[in-house]
Amino acid sequence: MPPPGGRLGPGYLTDEEKMNKPKVTKELMKRIFSYLKPYWKQFALVLTAILFSAIMTLLPSVITGKIIDDGLIARNMKALIKFILISFSVTVGANLIGILESYLNTWIAQHITYDMRNTMYKHLQKMSQRFFTTNNQGDIITRMTSDISGVQQIITTTLSNIISNVITLVVAMIVMFRENWILAIVGIAIIPLFVIPTRTAGKNRWKITKDSQACNDEINGILNETLSVSGQLLVKLFGMEEKEYDKYVSVNKRMINLNIKESMAGRWFRMVLSSFTNIGPMLIYLVGGIIMMKYDDSVTVGEITVLVALLGKMYGPVNQLLNIQVDWIRSMAMFTRIFEYYDMPVEIDSPPDAITPDSASGEVQFNNVCFHYDPERQILKNISFSLEKGKCIAIVGPSGSGKSTLINLIPRLYDVKDGEVLFDGVDVRKLDLAFLRENIGIVSQETYLFNGSIRENLLYAKPDATETELINACKQANIFEFIEKQESGLDTLVGNRGLKLSGGEKQRISIARILLKDPALMIFDEATSALDSISEQKIQDAIEPLIQSRTSILIAHRLSTILAADEILVIKDGEIVEKGSHDTLVKLGGVYTQLYETQFSKANNSAEENKFEYTEGEG
Ligand code: ATP
């Protein structure tokens, strides 16, 4: 949450509320207005429209005086009709300007939110893996959607309300003082009485607003987690439907209670206000009548009526301006939340003088690399190895030993904490990020396919790939036979996250996708999940020729994959404990030998033939 120290309306909010109020600084305001800058011409037009419509809305009140004095009391039919027509035309004119104003307002607001959404999306795409693993998805979506939509509301409603109300008030006051300064003072003197009920109403609404924002985040979080494919699967498999439903119902209930409270928050205030609205005119009639009858007979009935009418026009703006405090704080809070995301540093980016070599061989070298997600827990310790062009390294080790973490350092999904990772002899942090990632292809454990057709998913890697290239890649990845059998062929839809396909099919499509990308370095994070032996063999047959010809790293769980590699790194607790070829490692009688033996003992009596499994206990 924003730091304490908001300055708006001191005394309006409780200490706790003040703690959570956004700090409205000059910088914040400057920043907000910087979004208006590109549209200053339209904004200037809006201001002019507001000025005209405010003046024109007040004019009929002044004309009422003329209608009474020069028309009715003077019994002058011509003047009466003239002033009625003027009053009518002015009202129509004010309404027409009002339409132009709201069109321009909406136009500006839409364009500003368009700009903000694009900036936010671009910024979020640059955020590191750490950001997405740490932040709640619901919160990210809320900032992208409701917070930015809130900004639109600020511009269309809050900002134009402030401006038009201030203009209306100033113009009304000037006219009132010009008409009769004593009656003007009487009318205006009553206005401060509004402040008292507004304080209470504002205070309540601010608290409710904050609670309902938090509630909204919570609902978004629940929806995101439980209505996603994997979330739903988990809910179903654990039979948690009822529990999740109850959880949702309870937050939803809290939300409706807050909404009811929010809409009722101003009810008492409005009741008190309507009483005051009646007192004001009565006072002007009374004081005006006394002046007119006892002291100054030049004061006319029309004059008194004009003052009453103008006072009536002031209540609305005063009420809105006093209430705007809450909208204002809410708006500032929204901007602060949005800017909070904008200001999150892009942790991983190309350096200003990034190196972009002409081509890449895919060579990798780790020099004393250390890494941790959390400083308390070291994940990789002093990792050093090198992978030459055209060679293949297999990484083996127990679950959680840091294998995936290690490979994630190469395309800079995370940056090393100590040591360096070289790609083609250059520290990855010095390389152009796009170049680096273009030259690395990862088939990850959890294959991700976008909801669309197989073709669309393949084209993601190479948008201009020809039909022949697509087919060749599929053939090489051993998936073409499957595609051919489908009624729609390459246009078969894969479903949400590719869940209409089996694990093995998805893996092979993702291999085809990598083949189309044709990177200098290929990383294959073998799925730990058991695939049937036919599926496994198909994947195996697809990878083997692949790694023969290119620089590659395999995180291997199966013996056959390991045997295909030139060198094996054995990782345990984030350290390389052994390194070498299969034959040398087996003879060593160390960790690898144990793994190998375990594998064989398993293969003899397990259906998961060829599965290279290892657990801490066994190691
Ligand atoms: P597996 O074979 O099961 O895939 P692995 O050897 O690839 O395991 P990693 O995924 O690299 O292991 O994880 C290494 C350790 O880092 C684990 O203990 C894990 O809990 C931790 N870890 C992984 N990702 C994160 C993260 N984003 N934030 C914090 N800790 C993490």
XYZ file of C-alpha atoms and ligand atoms in Angstrom:
650
model
C 0.000 0.000 0.000
C 1.056 3.580 -0.481
C 2.978 5.175 2.350
C 1.240 7.318 4.988
C 0.946 11.046 4.815
C -1.900 12.028 2.489
C -2.733 15.699 2.807
C -6.251 15.839 1.517
C -8.926 17.114 3.829
C -7.078 16.825 7.132
C -9.400 15.696 9.850
C -11.685 13.909 7.399
C -10.191 10.492 7.845
C -9.313 8.329 10.826
C -5.676 7.561 11.661
C -5.918 4.129 10.160
C -7.385 5.523 6.969
C -4.731 8.196 6.842
C -2.121 5.442 7.009
C -3.446 3.957 3.809
C -4.076 7.154 1.949
C -1.961 7.720 -1.128
C 0.585 10.450 -0.767
C -0.498 13.215 -3.112
C 2.729 14.867 -4.132
C 3.571 17.375 -6.789
C 5.387 14.609 -8.662
C 2.319 12.392 -8.598
C 0.135 15.176 -9.973
C 2.716 16.028 -12.620
C 2.845 12.415 -13.623
C -0.918 12.123 -13.854
C -1.149 15.249 -15.965
C 1.631 14.003 -18.206
C -0.932 11.500 -19.515
C -3.196 14.378 -20.449
C -0.429 16.201 -22.273
C -0.752 14.499 -25.654
C -4.434 15.446 -25.638
C -4.078 19.028 -24.428
C -5.879 20.450 -27.456
C -8.947 18.304 -26.835
C -8.660 19.045 -23.139
C -8.578 22.784 -23.776
C -11.736 22.345 -25.831
C -13.355 20.439 -22.964
C -12.463 23.242 -20.551
C -13.989 25.822 -22.889
C -17.096 23.674 -23.275
C -17.359 23.281 -19.504
C -16.989 27.035 -19.013
C -19.696 27.813 -21.559
C -22.074 25.149 -20.362
C -21.610 26.260 -16.710
C -22.392 29.854 -17.588
C -25.277 28.877 -19.843
C -26.781 26.642 -17.180
C -26.834 29.595 -14.786
C -28.234 32.073 -17.288
C -31.879 30.882 -17.122
C -31.819 31.623 -13.371
C -30.824 35.224 -14.097
C -33.377 35.459 -16.897
C -36.072 34.310 -14.446
C -35.605 37.702 -12.695
C -36.263 39.475 -15.981
C -39.293 37.283 -16.695
C -40.763 38.242 -13.303
C -39.834 41.932 -13.172
C -39.954 43.010 -16.838
C -42.546 40.501 -18.019
C -44.979 39.460 -15.313
C -44.916 42.406 -12.886
C -44.601 44.986 -15.691
C -47.399 43.081 -17.519
C -45.341 43.274 -20.734
C -46.255 40.333 -22.991
C -43.525 41.047 -25.562
C -40.766 41.088 -22.947
C -42.229 37.981 -21.311
C -42.129 35.970 -24.542
C -38.685 37.341 -25.444
C -37.131 36.271 -22.141
C -38.877 32.894 -22.175
C -37.485 32.229 -25.670
C -33.983 33.358 -24.650
C -34.112 31.172 -21.574
C -35.237 28.186 -23.652
C -32.546 28.693 -26.292
C -29.845 29.038 -23.671
C -30.931 25.777 -22.039
C -30.894 23.952 -25.379
C -27.486 25.508 -26.172
C -26.102 24.421 -22.775
C -27.311 20.876 -23.357
C -25.759 20.737 -26.822
C -22.444 21.922 -25.428
C -22.883 19.294 -22.700
C -23.055 16.586 -25.375
C -19.874 17.854 -27.023
C -18.204 17.993 -23.626
C -19.091 14.431 -22.703
C -18.021 13.155 -26.129
C -14.630 14.851 -25.801
C -14.284 13.696 -22.232
C -14.947 10.102 -23.120
C -12.642 10.354 -26.109
C -9.765 11.684 -24.000
C -10.407 9.175 -21.207
C -10.520 6.265 -23.636
C -7.287 7.344 -25.279
C -5.515 7.818 -21.970
C -6.583 4.389 -20.732
C -5.573 2.944 -24.089
C -2.096 4.446 -23.652
C -1.876 3.305 -20.046
C -2.995 -0.254 -20.817
C -0.468 -0.560 -23.626
C 2.336 0.797 -21.456
C 1.345 -1.527 -18.639
C 1.127 -4.582 -20.904
C 4.503 -3.823 -22.434
C 6.015 -3.264 -19.020
C 4.508 -6.446 -17.595
C 5.891 -8.435 -20.501
C 9.346 -7.230 -19.555
C 8.927 -8.240 -15.941
C 11.045 -11.119 -14.809
C 9.955 -14.636 -14.067
C 10.353 -13.733 -10.387
C 7.600 -11.126 -10.693
C 5.122 -13.618 -12.110
C 5.966 -16.350 -9.650
C 5.748 -13.962 -6.694
C 2.725 -11.814 -7.538
C -0.843 -12.933 -7.329
C -2.308 -13.304 -10.817
C -5.594 -11.768 -9.633
C -3.756 -8.663 -8.504
C -1.948 -8.309 -11.831
C -5.228 -8.651 -13.733
C -7.008 -6.173 -11.424
C -4.374 -3.545 -12.092
C -4.563 -4.141 -15.822
C -8.354 -4.016 -15.883
C -10.298 -2.362 -13.040
C -7.600 0.047 -11.871
C -7.021 1.391 -15.351
C -10.785 1.519 -15.993
C -11.001 3.506 -12.771
C -8.685 6.046 -14.312
C -11.142 6.469 -17.141
C -13.872 7.207 -14.612
C -11.595 9.765 -12.953
C -11.174 11.671 -16.172
C -14.743 11.458 -17.398
C -16.322 12.096 -14.021
C -14.062 13.288 -11.225
C -11.901 15.721 -13.153
C -14.664 17.276 -15.212
C -16.893 17.404 -12.122
C -14.279 19.350 -10.224
C -13.742 21.804 -13.046
C -17.384 22.319 -13.939
C -18.449 22.615 -10.296
C -15.766 25.144 -9.469
C -16.679 27.198 -12.539
C -20.401 27.012 -11.718
C -19.770 28.083 -8.123
C -17.512 30.983 -9.039
C -19.842 32.257 -11.746
C -22.918 31.837 -9.496
C -21.229 33.742 -6.663
C -20.161 36.589 -8.929
C -23.689 36.938 -10.296
C -25.237 36.709 -6.819
C -22.986 39.431 -5.424
C -23.712 41.593 -8.419
C -27.449 41.146 -7.952
C -27.550 41.771 -4.213
C -24.537 41.350 -1.955
C -26.526 41.136 1.305
C -28.728 38.329 0.033
C -25.677 36.687 -1.522
C -23.979 36.594 1.891
C -27.142 35.184 3.506
C -27.344 32.424 0.924
C -23.668 31.548 0.979
C -23.428 31.675 4.788
C -25.474 28.514 5.031
C -23.166 26.487 2.787
C -20.524 25.627 5.430
C -23.223 23.643 7.219
C -22.818 21.048 4.488
C -19.337 20.254 5.605
C -20.390 18.469 8.783
C -22.486 15.674 7.269
C -20.093 15.403 4.338
C -17.213 14.665 6.687
C -18.956 11.678 8.170
C -20.209 10.362 4.850
C -16.802 10.808 3.216
C -15.035 9.037 6.048
C -17.291 5.995 5.827
C -17.163 5.777 2.076
C -13.378 5.856 1.982
C -13.135 2.922 4.339
C -15.770 0.946 2.444
C -14.073 1.723 -0.869
C -10.783 0.350 0.369
C -12.398 -2.795 1.745
C -14.285 -3.372 -1.467
C -11.102 -2.989 -3.529
C -9.391 -5.637 -1.401
C -12.465 -7.844 -1.700
C -12.388 -7.432 -5.470
C -8.736 -8.533 -5.593
C -9.633 -11.552 -3.508
C -12.493 -12.535 -5.826
C -10.274 -12.141 -8.889
C -7.653 -14.296 -7.192
C -10.152 -17.058 -6.427
C -11.554 -17.002 -9.964
C -8.113 -17.074 -11.498
C -6.957 -19.967 -9.393
C -10.033 -22.145 -9.395
C -11.396 -21.499 -12.858
C -8.117 -22.129 -14.643
C -7.700 -25.518 -16.258
C -5.150 -26.863 -13.796
C -6.905 -25.223 -10.859
C -10.196 -26.825 -11.834
C -8.518 -30.169 -12.226
C -7.057 -29.927 -8.743
C -10.411 -28.874 -7.293
C -12.146 -31.809 -8.974
C -9.567 -34.424 -8.097
C -9.584 -33.413 -4.455
C -13.351 -33.102 -4.398
C -13.038 -29.531 -3.166
C -15.954 -28.114 -5.191
C -18.115 -27.503 -2.121
C -15.270 -25.956 -0.128
C -14.240 -23.696 -2.994
C -17.874 -22.774 -3.566
C -18.305 -21.892 0.113
C -15.138 -19.822 0.020
C -16.383 -17.987 -3.061
C -19.841 -17.479 -1.576
C -18.399 -15.996 1.592
C -16.220 -13.454 -0.258
C -19.081 -12.728 -2.618
C -21.361 -12.125 0.360
C -18.794 -9.759 1.854
C -18.700 -7.963 -1.477
C -22.468 -7.432 -1.695
C -22.568 -6.234 1.910
C -19.865 -3.720 1.115
C -21.698 -2.629 -2.020
C -24.915 -2.127 -0.076
C -23.003 -0.213 2.594
C -21.315 1.906 -0.045
C -24.562 2.860 -1.673
C -26.126 3.649 1.714
C -23.118 5.604 2.977
C -24.384 8.869 1.547
C -28.041 8.304 2.422
C -28.075 10.180 5.748
C -26.013 12.864 4.217
C -28.502 13.334 1.420
C -31.353 13.479 3.930
C -29.661 16.279 5.923
C -28.715 17.995 2.698
C -32.253 18.112 1.386
C -33.341 19.793 4.637
C -30.690 22.464 4.180
C -31.673 22.861 0.575
C -35.046 24.062 1.804
C -33.740 26.317 4.563
C -31.547 28.412 2.225
C -34.279 29.766 -0.087
C -36.583 30.433 2.873
C -33.878 32.531 4.511
C -33.338 34.547 1.320
C -37.087 35.092 0.938
C -37.275 36.208 4.564
C -34.274 38.544 4.558
C -35.097 39.739 1.021
C -38.696 40.426 2.053
C -37.595 42.393 5.129
C -35.144 44.478 3.061
C -37.680 45.059 0.317
C -40.546 45.968 2.650
C -38.699 47.911 5.341
C -35.411 49.314 4.038
C -34.990 49.408 0.310
C -37.946 49.327 -2.030
C -35.673 49.255 -5.088
C -35.111 45.547 -4.408
C -37.407 43.656 -6.749
C -39.201 40.311 -6.508
C -37.269 39.219 -9.591
C -33.953 39.956 -7.860
C -34.890 37.844 -4.855
C -36.051 35.027 -7.142
C -32.740 35.151 -9.069
C -30.805 34.748 -5.823
C -32.959 31.828 -4.725
C -32.574 30.185 -8.123
C -28.796 30.713 -8.162
C -28.478 29.375 -4.637
C -30.391 26.314 -5.775
C -27.846 25.860 -8.547
C -24.998 26.014 -6.025
C -26.116 23.151 -3.792
C -25.392 20.478 -6.376
C -21.813 21.617 -7.091
C -21.045 22.162 -3.384
C -22.364 18.730 -2.566
C -20.390 17.136 -5.385
C -17.197 18.999 -4.561
C -17.375 17.962 -0.927
C -18.074 14.393 -1.928
C -15.332 14.408 -4.499
C -12.807 14.123 -1.699
C -13.476 10.386 -1.588
C -13.443 9.990 -5.369
C -10.267 12.007 -5.419
C -8.499 9.856 -2.842
C -9.750 6.754 -4.591
C -8.443 8.062 -7.899
C -5.090 8.887 -6.382
C -4.973 5.403 -4.861
C -5.654 3.896 -8.281
C -2.964 5.972 -9.940
C -0.574 5.065 -7.145
C -1.339 1.366 -7.638
C -0.796 1.661 -11.379
C 2.401 3.665 -11.015
C 3.619 1.152 -8.436
C 3.661 -1.422 -11.231
C 5.125 0.982 -13.778
C 7.937 1.734 -11.363
C 8.834 -1.856 -10.703
C 12.244 -2.104 -12.239
C 12.682 -4.327 -15.237
C 15.106 -6.670 -13.543
C 16.279 -8.392 -16.667
C 16.838 -6.372 -19.812
C 19.413 -5.815 -22.507
C 22.239 -3.569 -21.332
C 22.535 -0.193 -23.110
C 25.619 -1.319 -25.055
C 24.338 -4.837 -25.716
C 26.407 -7.121 -27.901
C 24.634 -8.728 -30.848
C 26.897 -11.243 -32.583
C 26.183 -12.142 -36.212
C 25.601 -15.784 -35.471
C 25.607 -18.169 -32.544
C 27.133 -21.576 -31.976
C 25.269 -22.243 -28.755
C 28.378 -22.778 -26.635
C 27.732 -22.392 -22.935
C 30.065 -21.937 -20.040
C 29.218 -21.656 -16.346
C 31.947 -20.107 -14.188
C 31.442 -20.504 -10.432
C 27.765 -19.749 -10.692
C 25.814 -19.247 -7.493
C 22.107 -18.597 -7.369
C 19.307 -18.248 -4.856
C 15.672 -17.189 -5.038
C 15.712 -16.336 -1.388
C 18.986 -15.226 0.250
C 18.309 -17.624 3.110
C 18.492 -20.639 0.817
C 21.273 -21.165 -1.666
C 20.007 -23.159 -4.674
C 23.101 -23.359 -6.919
C 26.600 -23.418 -5.481
C 29.741 -22.822 -7.510
C 28.548 -24.452 -10.705
C 31.229 -24.636 -13.392
C 31.099 -26.530 -16.652
C 31.344 -25.885 -20.326
C 29.451 -27.106 -23.317
C 31.146 -26.993 -26.684
C 29.556 -26.504 -30.047
C 27.709 -29.577 -31.290
C 28.054 -31.400 -27.976
C 25.349 -32.570 -25.633
C 25.344 -32.472 -21.868
C 22.924 -34.425 -19.713
C 22.118 -33.127 -16.268
C 20.889 -35.638 -13.755
C 20.063 -35.365 -10.092
C 17.286 -35.646 -7.568
C 14.124 -33.630 -7.741
C 14.652 -30.145 -6.359
C 18.434 -30.290 -6.769
C 18.359 -27.205 -9.013
C 18.421 -28.592 -12.556
C 15.629 -26.410 -13.970
C 16.997 -23.428 -12.101
C 20.368 -23.975 -13.719
C 19.048 -23.976 -17.259
C 16.820 -20.976 -16.569
C 19.978 -18.932 -16.050
C 21.061 -19.405 -19.661
C 18.194 -17.491 -21.388
C 18.257 -15.110 -18.375
C 14.889 -15.998 -16.930
C 16.848 -15.228 -13.776
C 20.284 -13.687 -13.381
C 23.141 -15.288 -11.489
C 23.884 -13.968 -8.009
C 27.555 -14.724 -8.347
C 29.836 -16.015 -11.080
C 28.907 -15.812 -14.739
C 27.146 -17.646 -17.503
C 28.737 -17.271 -20.915
C 26.926 -17.840 -24.176
C 29.279 -18.070 -27.143
C 31.992 -16.767 -24.846
C 30.095 -13.617 -23.818
C 28.484 -13.021 -20.432
C 24.741 -13.416 -21.047
C 24.143 -10.131 -19.191
C 26.145 -8.310 -21.865
C 24.303 -9.850 -24.795
C 21.267 -8.450 -26.485
C 18.411 -10.238 -24.740
C 16.417 -10.801 -27.933
C 19.489 -12.289 -29.621
C 20.153 -14.560 -26.642
C 16.598 -15.856 -26.435
C 16.295 -16.229 -30.191
C 19.231 -18.598 -30.110
C 18.009 -20.767 -27.281
C 15.124 -23.183 -27.559
C 13.672 -24.827 -24.496
C 11.295 -27.742 -24.444
C 10.166 -27.451 -20.877
C 8.765 -30.068 -18.563
C 5.389 -28.438 -18.618
C 4.604 -27.878 -22.237
C 2.534 -24.797 -22.839
C 0.386 -24.536 -25.925
C -1.874 -21.562 -26.589
C -5.549 -22.140 -27.164
C -5.710 -22.399 -30.952
C -4.796 -24.830 -33.692
C -1.648 -26.936 -33.950
C -0.633 -24.765 -36.896
C -0.989 -21.537 -34.901
C 1.086 -22.995 -32.105
C 3.798 -24.033 -34.526
C 3.801 -20.688 -36.322
C 4.461 -19.015 -32.978
C 8.079 -20.109 -33.408
C 8.334 -19.089 -37.044
C 5.461 -16.976 -38.337
C 6.591 -17.228 -41.958
C 7.140 -20.994 -42.009
C 5.944 -22.689 -45.193
C 3.606 -25.678 -45.203
C 6.545 -27.935 -46.122
C 8.600 -26.600 -43.226
C 5.722 -27.233 -40.846
C 5.260 -30.772 -42.105
C 8.984 -31.511 -41.979
C 9.244 -30.257 -38.416
C 6.264 -32.389 -37.427
C 7.782 -35.408 -39.122
C 11.089 -34.898 -37.340
C 9.292 -34.481 -34.051
C 7.411 -37.712 -34.663
C 4.027 -36.035 -34.457
C 3.082 -35.928 -38.133
C 1.488 -39.361 -38.097
C -0.844 -38.194 -35.330
C -1.667 -34.938 -37.120
C -2.452 -36.768 -40.329
C -5.010 -38.883 -38.538
C -6.888 -35.828 -37.307
C -9.808 -34.685 -39.372
C -8.569 -31.095 -39.484
C -4.871 -31.986 -39.723
C -2.673 -29.070 -38.742
C -5.780 -27.036 -38.030
C -6.862 -29.324 -35.195
C -7.659 -27.257 -32.127
C -5.518 -28.036 -29.108
C -7.938 -26.683 -26.479
C -7.184 -24.494 -23.508
C -3.428 -24.760 -22.820
C -3.322 -27.692 -25.213
C -5.257 -29.876 -22.824
C -7.131 -31.676 -25.590
C -3.881 -33.454 -26.383
C -2.008 -36.080 -24.417
C 1.188 -35.193 -22.569
C 3.298 -37.027 -25.148
C 1.558 -35.344 -28.097
C 2.035 -31.937 -26.543
C 5.707 -32.651 -25.938
C 6.211 -33.662 -29.544
C 4.384 -30.588 -30.833
C 6.632 -28.470 -28.690
C 9.649 -30.275 -30.118
C 8.352 -29.486 -33.621
C 7.936 -25.878 -32.507
C 11.559 -25.744 -31.366
C 12.685 -27.350 -34.607
C 10.999 -24.548 -36.508
C 12.721 -22.022 -34.312
C 15.995 -23.788 -35.079
C 18.036 -22.368 -32.185
C 21.782 -22.677 -31.759
C 21.300 -24.189 -28.326
C 18.554 -26.591 -27.498
C 17.530 -27.369 -23.961
C 15.274 -30.258 -23.256
C 13.808 -30.547 -19.809
C 12.548 -34.079 -19.834
C 9.180 -34.575 -18.200
C 9.373 -36.463 -14.941
C 5.834 -37.652 -15.398
C 5.517 -41.169 -16.674
C 4.565 -41.473 -20.317
C 3.715 -44.850 -21.757
C 6.669 -46.567 -23.367
C 5.382 -45.992 -26.917
C 4.975 -42.281 -26.291
C 8.341 -42.148 -24.653
C 9.982 -43.981 -27.508
C 8.445 -41.539 -29.992
C 9.838 -38.590 -28.080
C 13.153 -40.348 -27.748
C 13.293 -40.994 -31.475
C 12.574 -37.337 -32.079
C 15.239 -36.011 -29.731
C 18.105 -38.335 -30.491
C 18.835 -37.239 -34.059
C 18.278 -33.700 -32.894
C 20.949 -33.706 -30.233
C 23.393 -35.455 -32.501
C 23.601 -32.423 -34.684
C 23.342 -29.495 -32.315
C 24.569 -28.025 -29.093
C 22.187 -29.197 -26.435
C 21.506 -29.684 -22.775
C 19.181 -32.375 -21.511
C 17.732 -32.594 -18.085
C 17.403 -36.312 -18.144
C 15.336 -38.720 -16.155
C 15.637 -41.695 -18.464
C 18.670 -43.819 -19.121
C 18.280 -43.797 -22.884
C 18.387 -40.001 -22.912
C 21.450 -39.970 -20.701
C 23.255 -42.435 -22.899
C 22.763 -40.150 -25.882
C 24.760 -37.356 -24.214
C 28.489 -36.676 -24.545
C 28.924 -35.708 -20.925
C 26.882 -36.137 -17.790
C 26.699 -33.683 -14.893
C 25.407 -35.099 -11.644
C 23.843 -32.427 -9.480
C 22.966 -32.845 -5.851
C 21.867 -30.053 -3.529
C 22.816 -27.429 -6.081
C 26.352 -28.701 -6.587
C 27.996 -30.687 -9.361
C 29.128 -33.775 -7.503
C 30.299 -35.818 -10.481
C 30.963 -35.206 -14.127
C 32.028 -37.371 -17.060
C 30.856 -39.952 -19.549
C 28.453 -42.708 -18.625
C 31.190 -45.343 -18.657
C 33.580 -43.413 -16.430
C 30.862 -42.395 -14.013
C 29.545 -45.916 -13.627
C 33.027 -47.120 -12.783
C 33.499 -44.345 -10.207
C 31.297 -46.110 -7.713
C 29.835 -42.806 -6.542
C 26.475 -41.095 -6.735
C 25.994 -41.858 -10.423
C 26.732 -45.557 -9.910
C 24.071 -45.641 -7.241
C 21.637 -43.926 -9.580
C 22.460 -46.385 -12.318
C 22.004 -49.369 -10.070
C 18.772 -48.028 -8.714
C 17.591 -47.573 -12.266
C 18.301 -51.191 -13.093
C 16.712 -52.590 -9.997
C 13.629 -50.540 -10.894
C 13.629 -51.546 -14.524
C 13.475 -55.197 -13.555
C 10.250 -54.974 -11.687
C 8.660 -51.766 -12.812
C 6.412 -50.996 -15.726
C 8.187 -47.684 -16.067
C 10.980 -49.246 -17.976
C 13.908 -47.032 -18.783
C 12.814 -44.410 -16.293
C 15.791 -42.925 -14.547
C 14.516 -42.229 -11.093
C 16.345 -41.100 -8.053
C 15.329 -40.011 -4.600
C 17.308 -38.514 -1.751
C 17.014 -41.688 0.289
C 18.365 -43.827 -2.450
C 21.184 -41.442 -3.192
P 12.723 -31.349 -10.738
O 13.583 -32.461 -11.220
O 11.715 -31.830 -9.765
O 12.159 -30.524 -11.822
P 14.864 -29.481 -10.272
O 16.137 -30.138 -9.961
O 14.665 -28.990 -11.644
O 13.646 -30.380 -9.821
P 14.390 -26.750 -9.484
O 13.073 -26.623 -10.142
O 15.554 -26.089 -10.113
O 14.734 -28.279 -9.227
O 14.241 -26.221 -7.998
C 15.340 -26.134 -7.117
C 14.840 -25.567 -5.789
O 14.461 -24.217 -5.960
C 13.622 -26.289 -5.256
O 13.860 -26.559 -3.901
C 12.498 -25.324 -5.402
O 11.670 -25.387 -4.271
C 13.176 -23.985 -5.465
N 12.465 -23.091 -6.402
C 12.198 -23.332 -7.687
N 11.597 -22.261 -8.270
C 11.472 -21.319 -7.314
C 10.944 -19.991 -7.263
N 10.423 -19.409 -8.342
N 11.011 -19.317 -6.107
C 11.551 -19.891 -5.009
N 12.070 -21.127 -4.978
C 12.041 -21.848 -6.103
